[in-house]
Amino acid sequence: MRAINLMFDSLNRHMVAPYVDATPHLPNFARLAARTVTFDKFYAGSMPCMPARRELHTGRQNFLHRSWGPLEPFDDSVPSLLSENGIHTHLASDHTHYWEDGGATYHTRYTTWEFARGQEGDPWKGIVGATDTRTSPVVRMRAQDAVNRRYMQTEQKHSQTRTVDAGIDFITTNAGADDWMLQIELFDPHEPFFAPERFRGGRGLQDEATNDWPAYRRVLESEDEVDRVRDEYLALLDMCDHSLGRVLDAMDEYGLWDDTMLIVNTDHGFLLGEHGWWAKGITPWFNELVHVPMFLWDPRTGARGIRDERLAQTVDIPLTILEFFGIEATPDMIGQPLTAHSDGHDGALFGVYGGHVNVTDGRYVYMRAADDVSNSPLEEFTLMPTHMRARFSVAELGDWVPAEPFTFTKGLRTMRTETSAVWFNSWQHGTLLFDLDSDPRQLHPIVDDEVELRMTELLVDLMRRGDAPDSQYVRLGLPAEGPVDAAHLRARAHRDRAERNLVPLPHEHELTALDLLELPLDDLLLEPRFRSVVERHAPDIAHTEILGLAPDSSLISIATRAGVPADALKALDADLAVARAGS
């Protein structure tokens, strides 16, 4: 028995076959669908990158207990379980987060592993003076990415190609062997959308890329600029299709279809202007981000070219692999193996630490927001105090207290720290309820007390099954114990705020006082005539200390993170222009 898991990052379901007719540009996804079972109701769980990979090891969600971080000492790890049962596991990846603070305990769970350097500002090639070590991490990362690209000027040198080369080399070397699991994990089509020229040319992109790395914010660019970014993504997606074809070719060449399971999946999607947003994270978790593609070939059943309507999630993938190799899941795993006798889930829980806590039953999607603008209380529980690319600070560790064990911590007490998640604060978006049957694009939230009550009950039930901390119930205004009732509903109360924030911002070229909107807020408020405009249309941000904003925050930067809705931004723009003209 052998298994191959080909995993992409940020692969959009609505852009690949058979979910859409993308065959002319993406023939290998169509080829894949013909050879596998395509899942139609497959959802992500804990997000983004490393929380999703923790699910692939542990078979359970983690976003209610901690933020981005490594595997914990009490975590089960499917690659480790496979190794303990005589299955050789191998990881080939260019996903740089595996080798950083906040992710450095995952790859060592595999029997063997190899890494292709160069993705997303990976601190790889050193050129003195090309990056300024005193600048912010984001600025340094983009500068380092420009350095790395100098060393990946051909398709053969691209980190995606080198990763697939490594995976196929493992297949070639071990095609005659039994008892192995290969994970080929590609960082692409995650941003930056850096694709070789032959794929860019296929999408009509002939000149140098000028915007292949959109910021995590609301869209301000023109429709033409949005289309250009989308084409850059599609060019990289074309390369991913080519890489998929190489893996399928290896399956054909070595006759692996007879006894080798194949899983092709992703962690989440990526917004390319939908809902007026770029990227992910600070947005509500719309279906473009969480309703993800998933393909399964199980040689024991031979099912192929069909669709599976069961509600399934990322947590089911590791249990599917364990079951295939005849290994029992651990008691702490909450996923289900995607075998023919599995019924699927009654609900799918998903979200990001400190953001909306979401649930779907396959028809309705319920996004529960923080009950208060403070987004508190919010607590983190860990024995591995690292964040994304950073250790916990001395200040964070100065006030930690021991927490009582959770059901899944193997009797261990964790470090409990109080924290905040301004970046992911869901309060401004409000609680949202969508009916996918009548509104598949999630453009019009509904207010239906009966449906919301049922979805809130489902949400609370799944939180309790996962042993969510009491602080999460308080943060969301939900009962940790006892029944859910009408007093716990929020969609009606949040409707006005939610609907205002669903409206996309105006494009930059439509704003007449853009220079004032881009001025640091502290400077803008020094001028009484401008302060009066801000106090009239955005009174909550007239004092930056209230929101804990960065010193250089401007009205436009706050608006791009949903701090100022579209109607207020338009009013600010118009009245600031009038105030300046009246000077």
Coordinates of C-alpha atoms in Angstrom, one line a residue:
M1 CA 0.0 0.0 0.0
R2 CA 1.3 3.4 -0.9
A3 CA -0.2 6.9 -0.8
I4 CA 0.5 10.3 -2.4
N5 CA -0.8 13.6 -1.1
L6 CA -0.3 16.5 -3.5
M7 CA -1.2 19.6 -1.7
F8 CA -1.4 23.1 -3.1
D9 CA -1.6 26.4 -1.1
S10 CA -4.4 28.9 -1.9
L11 CA -5.9 26.9 -4.7
N12 CA -9.3 28.5 -5.7
R13 CA -12.1 25.9 -6.2
H14 CA -14.0 28.3 -8.5
M15 CA -11.1 28.3 -11.0
V16 CA -10.3 24.7 -11.6
A17 CA -12.1 21.8 -13.3
P18 CA -14.5 20.1 -12.8
Y19 CA -15.9 22.9 -10.6
V20 CA -15.8 25.2 -13.6
D21 CA -15.0 24.6 -17.3
A22 CA -11.3 25.4 -17.1
T23 CA -10.2 22.5 -19.3
P24 CA -8.6 24.6 -22.1
H25 CA -6.1 26.2 -19.8
L26 CA -6.0 23.5 -17.0
P27 CA -6.2 20.1 -18.8
N28 CA -4.6 18.2 -15.9
F29 CA -7.2 19.2 -13.3
A30 CA -9.9 17.9 -15.8
R31 CA -7.7 14.7 -16.2
L32 CA -7.5 14.4 -12.4
A33 CA -11.3 14.7 -12.0
A34 CA -11.8 11.9 -14.5
R35 CA -9.5 9.6 -12.5
T36 CA -10.8 10.4 -9.0
V37 CA -13.8 11.3 -6.8
T38 CA -14.4 15.0 -6.7
F39 CA -15.8 16.3 -3.4
D40 CA -18.5 19.0 -3.8
K41 CA -18.9 20.0 -0.1
F42 CA -15.4 20.0 1.2
Y43 CA -14.4 22.8 3.7
A44 CA -11.3 24.1 5.3
G45 CA -11.1 24.2 9.1
S46 CA -8.3 26.0 11.0
M47 CA -6.6 28.7 9.0
P48 CA -4.4 29.9 7.5
C49 CA -1.2 27.9 6.5
M50 CA 0.2 26.3 9.6
P51 CA -3.0 25.9 11.5
A52 CA -4.3 23.9 8.5
R53 CA -1.2 21.8 8.5
R54 CA -1.6 21.1 12.2
E55 CA -5.0 19.7 11.3
L56 CA -3.4 17.4 8.7
H57 CA -1.3 15.9 11.5
T58 CA -3.8 15.8 14.3
G59 CA -7.2 15.3 12.7
R60 CA -8.8 18.0 14.8
Q61 CA -9.4 21.8 14.6
N62 CA -7.1 24.1 16.6
F63 CA -8.1 27.7 15.9
L64 CA -10.2 28.1 19.1
H65 CA -7.2 27.4 21.3
R66 CA -4.2 29.1 19.8
S67 CA -2.9 31.1 16.9
W68 CA -0.4 30.1 14.2
G69 CA 2.1 27.8 15.8
P70 CA 4.0 24.6 15.7
L71 CA 2.9 21.1 16.7
E72 CA 2.4 20.8 20.4
P73 CA 4.0 18.1 22.6
F74 CA 0.6 16.6 23.2
D75 CA -0.4 16.6 19.5
D76 CA -0.9 13.4 17.6
S77 CA 0.9 13.4 14.3
V78 CA -0.3 11.1 11.4
P79 CA 3.2 11.0 9.7
S80 CA 4.6 9.9 13.1
L81 CA 1.9 7.3 13.5
L82 CA 2.6 5.9 10.1
S83 CA 6.3 5.7 10.8
E84 CA 5.7 3.9 14.0
N85 CA 3.7 1.3 12.0
G86 CA 6.4 0.7 9.5
I87 CA 5.3 3.2 6.8
H88 CA 8.0 5.4 5.4
T89 CA 6.8 9.0 5.1
H90 CA 8.5 11.5 2.9
L91 CA 7.9 15.3 2.6
A92 CA 9.0 17.3 -0.4
S93 CA 8.0 20.9 -0.1
D94 CA 8.9 24.5 -0.9
H95 CA 6.5 25.8 1.8
T96 CA 8.9 28.0 3.7
H97 CA 6.8 28.3 6.9
Y98 CA 7.9 24.7 7.8
W99 CA 11.4 26.0 8.5
E100 CA 10.5 29.1 10.5
D101 CA 9.5 30.0 14.1
G102 CA 5.9 28.9 14.4
G103 CA 6.3 25.9 12.1
A104 CA 9.5 24.1 12.8
T105 CA 8.1 20.9 14.4
Y106 CA 6.2 19.6 11.4
H107 CA 8.7 18.4 8.9
T108 CA 10.7 16.4 11.5
R109 CA 7.6 14.1 12.0
Y110 CA 8.3 12.6 8.6
T111 CA 10.8 9.8 8.1
T112 CA 12.7 11.8 5.5
W113 CA 12.1 15.3 4.1
E114 CA 13.6 17.8 1.6
F115 CA 13.0 21.4 1.0
A116 CA 13.3 23.7 -2.1
R117 CA 14.2 27.2 -1.1
G118 CA 13.1 30.6 -2.5
Q119 CA 9.4 31.1 -1.9
E120 CA 7.8 34.3 -0.5
G121 CA 10.8 36.1 0.8
D122 CA 12.4 33.0 2.2
P123 CA 15.7 34.3 3.8
W124 CA 17.7 32.2 1.3
K125 CA 20.2 34.1 -0.9
G126 CA 22.3 36.7 0.9
I127 CA 23.2 39.9 -0.9
V128 CA 24.5 42.6 1.4
G129 CA 22.6 45.9 1.0
A130 CA 19.7 44.3 -0.9
T131 CA 17.6 44.3 2.2
D132 CA 17.6 46.7 5.2
T133 CA 17.5 44.7 8.4
R134 CA 16.0 47.7 10.2
T135 CA 12.8 47.8 8.2
S136 CA 9.6 46.0 9.0
P137 CA 9.3 42.3 8.4
V138 CA 6.9 42.8 5.5
V139 CA 9.3 45.2 3.8
R140 CA 12.3 42.9 4.3
M141 CA 10.3 40.0 3.0
R142 CA 9.4 41.7 -0.2
A143 CA 13.0 42.9 -0.7
Q144 CA 14.3 39.4 -0.1
D145 CA 11.8 37.9 -2.5
A146 CA 13.2 40.2 -5.2
V147 CA 16.7 38.8 -4.4
N148 CA 15.4 35.2 -4.5
R149 CA 13.9 35.6 -8.0
R150 CA 17.3 36.4 -9.4
Y151 CA 18.2 32.8 -8.7
M152 CA 15.0 31.3 -10.2
Q153 CA 15.0 32.9 -13.6
T154 CA 14.2 29.6 -15.5
E155 CA 11.4 27.2 -15.1
Q156 CA 13.8 24.5 -14.1
K157 CA 15.2 26.6 -11.2
H158 CA 11.7 27.6 -9.9
S159 CA 11.1 26.2 -6.4
Q160 CA 7.8 24.6 -7.6
T161 CA 9.7 22.7 -10.3
R162 CA 12.4 21.6 -7.9
T163 CA 9.8 20.4 -5.4
V164 CA 8.0 18.3 -8.0
D165 CA 11.3 17.0 -9.2
A166 CA 12.0 15.8 -5.6
G167 CA 8.6 14.1 -5.3
I168 CA 9.0 12.3 -8.7
D169 CA 12.5 11.3 -7.8
F170 CA 11.1 9.6 -4.6
I171 CA 8.4 7.9 -6.7
T172 CA 11.0 6.7 -9.3
T173 CA 13.3 5.4 -6.5
N174 CA 10.6 3.6 -4.6
A175 CA 8.1 2.6 -7.3
G176 CA 9.0 -1.1 -6.6
A177 CA 8.7 -0.7 -2.8
D178 CA 5.7 -1.0 -0.6
D179 CA 4.5 0.8 2.6
W180 CA 5.3 4.5 1.9
M181 CA 3.5 7.8 2.0
L182 CA 4.7 10.8 -0.1
Q183 CA 3.5 14.3 0.5
I184 CA 4.4 16.7 -2.3
E185 CA 3.5 20.1 -0.9
L186 CA 3.6 23.1 -3.1
F187 CA 3.5 26.7 -1.8
D188 CA 1.9 27.8 -5.1
P189 CA -0.4 29.3 -6.2
H190 CA 0.0 31.3 -2.9
E191 CA 1.1 34.8 -3.4
P192 CA 3.5 36.2 -4.7
F193 CA 2.3 34.9 -8.1
F194 CA 5.7 34.4 -9.5
A195 CA 5.4 32.2 -12.7
P196 CA 7.8 31.4 -15.5
E197 CA 7.4 33.4 -18.6
R198 CA 5.9 30.7 -20.7
F199 CA 2.9 30.5 -18.4
R200 CA 2.6 34.3 -18.1
G201 CA 2.7 34.5 -21.9
G202 CA -0.1 32.0 -22.1
R203 CA -2.2 34.4 -20.2
G204 CA -1.2 37.4 -22.4
L205 CA 1.2 38.8 -19.8
Q206 CA 4.2 39.9 -21.8
D207 CA 5.7 42.7 -19.8
E208 CA 7.3 42.6 -16.3
A209 CA 5.0 41.8 -13.4
T210 CA 4.1 44.9 -11.5
N211 CA 1.5 43.6 -9.1
D212 CA 1.7 39.9 -8.4
W213 CA 1.7 40.3 -4.7
P214 CA -1.6 42.0 -3.5
A215 CA -1.7 43.3 0.1
Y216 CA -4.2 41.9 2.6
R217 CA -6.8 44.5 2.4
R218 CA -9.9 45.9 0.6
V219 CA -9.6 46.5 -3.1
L220 CA -8.9 50.1 -4.2
E221 CA -7.5 49.3 -7.6
S222 CA -9.4 49.7 -10.9
E223 CA -11.1 46.8 -12.6
D224 CA -8.3 46.6 -15.1
E225 CA -5.7 46.4 -12.3
V226 CA -7.8 43.7 -10.6
D227 CA -8.0 41.7 -13.8
R228 CA -4.2 42.0 -14.2
V229 CA -3.6 40.5 -10.8
R230 CA -6.1 37.8 -11.5
D231 CA -4.2 36.9 -14.7
E232 CA -0.9 36.7 -12.7
Y233 CA -2.6 34.2 -10.4
L234 CA -4.0 32.2 -13.3
A235 CA -0.5 32.1 -14.9
L236 CA 0.8 30.5 -11.7
L237 CA -2.2 28.2 -11.6
D238 CA -1.3 27.1 -15.1
M239 CA 2.1 26.1 -13.8
C240 CA 0.4 24.2 -11.0
D241 CA -1.7 22.3 -13.5
H242 CA 1.5 21.4 -15.4
S243 CA 3.0 20.1 -12.1
L244 CA -0.1 18.1 -11.4
G245 CA 0.2 16.6 -14.8
R246 CA 3.8 15.5 -14.0
V247 CA 2.5 13.6 -10.9
L248 CA -0.3 12.0 -12.9
D249 CA 2.2 11.0 -15.6
A250 CA 4.3 9.3 -12.9
M251 CA 1.2 7.5 -11.6
D252 CA 0.7 6.2 -15.2
E253 CA 4.3 5.4 -15.9
Y254 CA 4.8 3.3 -12.7
G255 CA 1.4 1.7 -12.6
L256 CA 0.6 3.3 -9.2
W257 CA -3.2 3.4 -9.8
D258 CA -3.5 -0.2 -8.8
D259 CA -2.5 0.1 -5.2
T260 CA -1.7 3.8 -4.4
M261 CA -4.1 6.3 -2.9
L262 CA -3.9 9.8 -4.4
I263 CA -5.2 12.9 -2.5
V264 CA -5.1 16.3 -4.1
N265 CA -6.1 19.2 -1.8
T266 CA -5.4 22.7 -0.6
D267 CA -5.5 24.6 2.7
H268 CA -7.8 27.5 1.7
G269 CA -8.5 29.8 -1.2
F270 CA -7.5 33.4 -2.1
L271 CA -9.7 36.4 -2.8
L272 CA -8.9 38.1 -6.1
G273 CA -11.3 41.0 -5.9
E274 CA -14.4 39.0 -4.9
H275 CA -16.4 40.8 -2.2
G276 CA -14.1 43.8 -2.8
W277 CA -11.2 42.1 -1.0
W278 CA -7.7 40.9 -1.6
A279 CA -6.3 37.7 0.0
K280 CA -7.7 36.4 3.3
G281 CA -7.5 36.7 7.1
I282 CA -9.0 40.1 7.9
T283 CA -12.1 39.3 5.8
P284 CA -15.1 37.2 6.7
W285 CA -14.3 33.6 5.6
F286 CA -16.4 33.6 2.5
N287 CA -16.8 30.4 0.4
E288 CA -14.1 31.5 -2.0
L289 CA -11.7 30.9 0.9
V290 CA -13.1 27.9 2.7
H291 CA -15.1 25.9 0.2
V292 CA -12.1 24.2 -1.3
P293 CA -11.3 21.6 -4.0
M294 CA -10.6 18.0 -3.0
F295 CA -9.9 14.9 -5.0
L296 CA -9.5 11.3 -3.9
W297 CA -8.5 8.1 -5.6
D298 CA -8.9 5.0 -3.5
P299 CA -7.7 1.9 -5.4
R300 CA -9.7 -0.3 -3.2
T301 CA -13.0 1.0 -4.6
G302 CA -11.9 2.2 -8.0
A303 CA -14.5 5.0 -7.9
R304 CA -13.6 7.6 -10.5
G305 CA -15.2 10.4 -12.4
I306 CA -18.0 10.9 -9.9
R307 CA -19.0 13.6 -7.4
D308 CA -19.3 13.1 -3.6
E309 CA -21.9 15.3 -1.9
R310 CA -20.9 14.5 1.7
L311 CA -19.9 17.4 4.0
A312 CA -16.2 16.9 4.6
Q313 CA -13.2 18.8 5.9
T314 CA -9.5 19.0 6.1
V315 CA -9.5 17.0 9.4
D316 CA -10.8 14.0 7.4
I317 CA -7.7 13.7 5.3
P318 CA -5.3 12.3 7.9
L319 CA -7.9 9.8 9.1
T320 CA -8.5 8.7 5.5
I321 CA -4.7 8.0 5.2
L322 CA -4.6 6.1 8.5
E323 CA -7.6 4.0 7.5
F324 CA -6.0 3.2 4.2
F325 CA -3.0 1.8 5.9
G326 CA -5.1 -0.1 8.5
I327 CA -4.0 2.1 11.4
E328 CA -6.6 3.2 14.0
A329 CA -7.2 6.9 14.7
T330 CA -6.4 8.2 18.1
P331 CA -9.2 9.1 20.5
D332 CA -8.4 12.8 20.2
M333 CA -9.1 12.9 16.4
I334 CA -12.5 14.2 15.4
G335 CA -12.3 13.7 11.6
Q336 CA -13.8 10.9 9.6
P337 CA -12.1 8.7 7.0
L338 CA -13.6 9.4 3.6
T339 CA -14.5 5.8 2.9
A340 CA -17.7 4.7 1.3
H341 CA -19.4 3.8 4.6
S342 CA -18.8 7.2 6.2
D343 CA -21.8 9.5 6.4
G344 CA -19.9 12.8 6.4
H345 CA -20.4 15.6 9.0
D346 CA -23.6 17.2 10.2
G347 CA -21.7 20.5 10.4
A348 CA -18.3 21.9 9.5
L349 CA -16.5 24.3 11.9
F350 CA -14.0 26.7 10.4
G351 CA -12.2 29.9 11.2
V352 CA -9.1 31.7 12.3
Y353 CA -7.9 32.4 15.8
G354 CA -9.5 35.6 17.1
G355 CA -11.8 36.0 14.1
H356 CA -15.3 34.8 13.2
V357 CA -16.2 31.3 14.4
N358 CA -18.1 29.8 11.5
V359 CA -20.2 26.7 10.8
T360 CA -22.0 25.3 7.7
D361 CA -24.4 22.5 7.3
G362 CA -23.8 22.5 3.5
R363 CA -26.6 24.9 2.8
Y364 CA -26.4 27.7 5.4
V365 CA -23.2 29.4 6.4
Y366 CA -23.2 31.1 9.8
M367 CA -20.4 33.5 10.8
R368 CA -20.4 34.4 14.5
A369 CA -18.7 37.6 15.3
A370 CA -17.2 38.9 18.5
D371 CA -19.9 40.3 20.8
D372 CA -17.9 43.4 21.7
V373 CA -15.6 45.7 19.8
S374 CA -12.8 44.7 22.2
N375 CA -12.9 41.2 20.8
S376 CA -12.3 39.9 24.3
P377 CA -11.6 37.9 26.3
L378 CA -9.2 36.1 24.0
E379 CA -6.7 33.6 25.4
E380 CA -4.0 31.5 23.9
F381 CA -3.1 28.0 25.2
T382 CA 0.2 26.5 24.3
L383 CA 3.4 24.7 25.4
M384 CA 5.3 25.9 22.3
P385 CA 5.3 29.7 22.6
T386 CA 6.1 30.8 19.1
H387 CA 4.2 32.8 16.6
M388 CA 4.5 33.2 12.8
R389 CA 8.2 33.9 12.3
A390 CA 8.7 35.0 15.9
R391 CA 9.0 33.8 19.5
F392 CA 6.5 35.0 22.1
S393 CA 7.7 38.2 23.5
V394 CA 9.0 38.7 27.1
A395 CA 5.9 40.8 27.8
E396 CA 3.6 38.0 26.6
L397 CA 5.3 35.4 28.7
G398 CA 5.5 37.6 31.8
D399 CA 1.9 37.1 32.8
W400 CA 1.1 33.5 31.7
V401 CA -0.7 31.2 34.1
P402 CA -1.2 27.4 34.0
A403 CA -4.4 26.3 32.5
E404 CA -6.3 23.1 33.4
P405 CA -5.8 20.3 30.9
F406 CA -8.1 20.1 27.9
T407 CA -9.5 16.7 26.8
F408 CA -6.9 16.5 24.0
T409 CA -3.7 17.6 25.9
K410 CA -3.0 14.2 27.3
G411 CA -3.4 15.4 30.9
L412 CA -0.9 18.3 30.4
R413 CA -1.6 21.8 31.6
T414 CA -0.8 24.5 29.1
M415 CA 0.4 28.1 29.3
R416 CA -2.5 30.4 29.2
T417 CA -1.8 34.0 28.0
E418 CA -4.3 36.8 27.4
T419 CA -3.9 38.4 24.0
S420 CA -5.7 40.4 21.4
A421 CA -6.4 40.0 17.7
V422 CA -7.0 43.5 16.3
W423 CA -5.9 42.2 12.8
F424 CA -8.6 39.5 12.8
N425 CA -11.3 41.3 14.8
S426 CA -14.7 40.2 13.4
W427 CA -16.8 42.7 15.3
Q428 CA -16.9 45.3 12.5
H429 CA -18.2 42.7 10.1
G430 CA -20.9 41.6 12.4
T431 CA -22.6 38.2 12.6
L432 CA -23.6 36.9 9.1
L433 CA -26.0 34.2 7.9
F434 CA -26.0 33.1 4.3
D435 CA -28.3 30.7 2.4
L436 CA -26.1 29.2 -0.3
D437 CA -29.1 27.8 -2.2
S438 CA -30.5 31.2 -3.0
D439 CA -27.2 33.2 -2.7
P440 CA -24.3 31.1 -3.6
R441 CA -22.0 34.1 -4.0
Q442 CA -22.8 35.3 -0.4
L443 CA -23.8 38.8 -1.4
H444 CA -26.9 39.1 0.7
P445 CA -26.9 38.0 4.3
I446 CA -30.3 37.0 5.7
V447 CA -32.1 37.4 9.0
D448 CA -34.0 34.3 9.9
D449 CA -34.3 33.6 13.6
E450 CA -35.4 30.0 13.2
V451 CA -32.4 29.2 10.9
E452 CA -30.0 31.2 13.0
L453 CA -31.1 29.4 16.2
R454 CA -30.5 26.0 14.5
M455 CA -27.1 27.1 13.2
T456 CA -26.1 28.6 16.5
E457 CA -27.0 25.3 18.2
L458 CA -24.9 23.4 15.7
L459 CA -22.0 25.9 16.2
V460 CA -22.1 25.5 20.0
D461 CA -22.4 21.7 19.7
L462 CA -19.2 21.6 17.6
M463 CA -17.4 23.9 19.9
R464 CA -18.2 21.7 22.9
R465 CA -17.2 18.6 21.0
G466 CA -13.8 20.3 20.4
D467 CA -13.5 21.3 24.1
A468 CA -13.3 25.0 23.2
P469 CA -12.1 27.3 26.1
D470 CA -14.7 29.1 28.1
S471 CA -13.3 32.5 27.0
Q472 CA -14.4 31.8 23.4
Y473 CA -18.0 31.5 24.5
V474 CA -17.8 34.8 26.4
R475 CA -16.1 36.5 23.4
L476 CA -18.9 35.3 21.1
G477 CA -21.8 35.8 23.5
L478 CA -22.6 32.1 23.6
P479 CA -23.4 29.7 26.4
A480 CA -20.6 27.3 27.5
E481 CA -23.2 25.2 29.1
G482 CA -27.0 24.8 28.8
P483 CA -29.3 25.4 25.9
V484 CA -29.0 28.1 23.2
D485 CA -32.1 30.3 23.0
A486 CA -33.4 33.4 21.2
A487 CA -31.3 35.7 23.5
H488 CA -28.2 34.3 21.9
L489 CA -29.1 35.3 18.3
R490 CA -27.1 38.2 16.8
A491 CA -27.7 38.4 13.0
R492 CA -30.7 40.8 13.4
A493 CA -28.9 43.1 15.8
H494 CA -25.8 43.2 13.7
R495 CA -27.5 43.5 10.3
D496 CA -26.9 47.2 9.7
R497 CA -23.2 47.1 10.6
A498 CA -22.8 43.9 8.6
E499 CA -24.5 45.1 5.5
R500 CA -22.5 48.4 5.5
N501 CA -19.2 46.5 5.6
L502 CA -20.2 44.2 2.8
V503 CA -20.2 47.1 0.3
P504 CA -16.9 47.4 -1.6
L505 CA -14.8 50.5 -1.3
P506 CA -14.7 53.0 -4.2
H507 CA -11.7 52.8 -6.5
E508 CA -8.8 55.1 -5.9
H509 CA -9.4 57.0 -9.1
E510 CA -12.9 57.9 -7.9
L511 CA -11.7 59.7 -4.8
T512 CA -11.1 63.4 -5.0
A513 CA -9.3 63.9 -1.7
L514 CA -7.1 60.8 -1.8
D515 CA -4.0 62.7 -0.6
L516 CA -5.9 63.7 2.6
L517 CA -7.3 60.3 3.1
E518 CA -3.7 58.9 2.9
L519 CA -2.3 61.5 5.3
P520 CA -1.4 60.0 8.7
L521 CA -4.4 60.4 10.9
D522 CA -2.5 62.3 13.7
D523 CA -1.5 64.9 11.1
L524 CA -4.9 65.2 9.6
L525 CA -6.6 65.7 12.9
L526 CA -4.3 68.6 13.8
E527 CA -6.2 70.7 11.3
P528 CA -9.6 71.7 12.9
R529 CA -11.6 71.8 9.7
F530 CA -10.5 68.3 8.8
R531 CA -11.0 67.0 12.4
S532 CA -14.6 68.2 12.3
V533 CA -15.2 66.1 9.1
V534 CA -13.7 63.0 10.7
E535 CA -15.7 63.5 13.8
R536 CA -18.8 63.9 11.8
H537 CA -18.5 60.8 9.6
A538 CA -16.1 58.5 11.6
P539 CA -16.4 59.6 15.3
D540 CA -15.0 56.3 16.6
I541 CA -11.6 56.9 15.0
A542 CA -11.2 60.5 15.9
H543 CA -8.9 59.4 18.7
T544 CA -6.3 56.8 17.5
E545 CA -5.7 55.6 21.0
I546 CA -9.2 54.1 21.2
L547 CA -8.4 51.6 18.5
G548 CA -4.7 51.2 19.2
L549 CA -3.9 52.2 15.7
A550 CA -0.4 52.4 14.3
P551 CA 1.1 55.9 14.3
D552 CA 1.1 56.1 10.5
S553 CA -2.5 54.9 10.1
S554 CA -4.6 56.9 7.7
L555 CA -8.3 57.0 6.9
I556 CA -7.7 55.0 3.8
S557 CA -5.6 52.3 5.5
I558 CA -8.2 52.0 8.2
A559 CA -10.9 51.7 5.6
T560 CA -9.0 48.9 3.7
R561 CA -9.2 46.9 6.9
A562 CA -12.9 47.4 7.3
G563 CA -12.5 50.1 9.9
V564 CA -14.4 52.7 7.8
P565 CA -17.3 51.4 5.6
A566 CA -17.7 52.5 2.0
D567 CA -20.5 55.0 2.6
A568 CA -18.5 56.8 5.3
L569 CA -15.4 56.8 3.2
K570 CA -17.2 58.5 0.3
A571 CA -18.7 61.1 2.7
L572 CA -15.2 61.7 4.2
D573 CA -13.7 62.1 0.7
A574 CA -16.4 64.6 -0.4
D575 CA -16.4 66.7 2.8
L576 CA -12.6 66.8 3.1
A577 CA -12.4 68.1 -0.5
V578 CA -15.0 70.8 0.4
A579 CA -13.2 71.7 3.6
R580 CA -9.9 72.1 1.7
A581 CA -11.5 74.1 -1.0
G582 CA -13.0 76.5 1.6
S583 CA -9.6 77.4 3.1

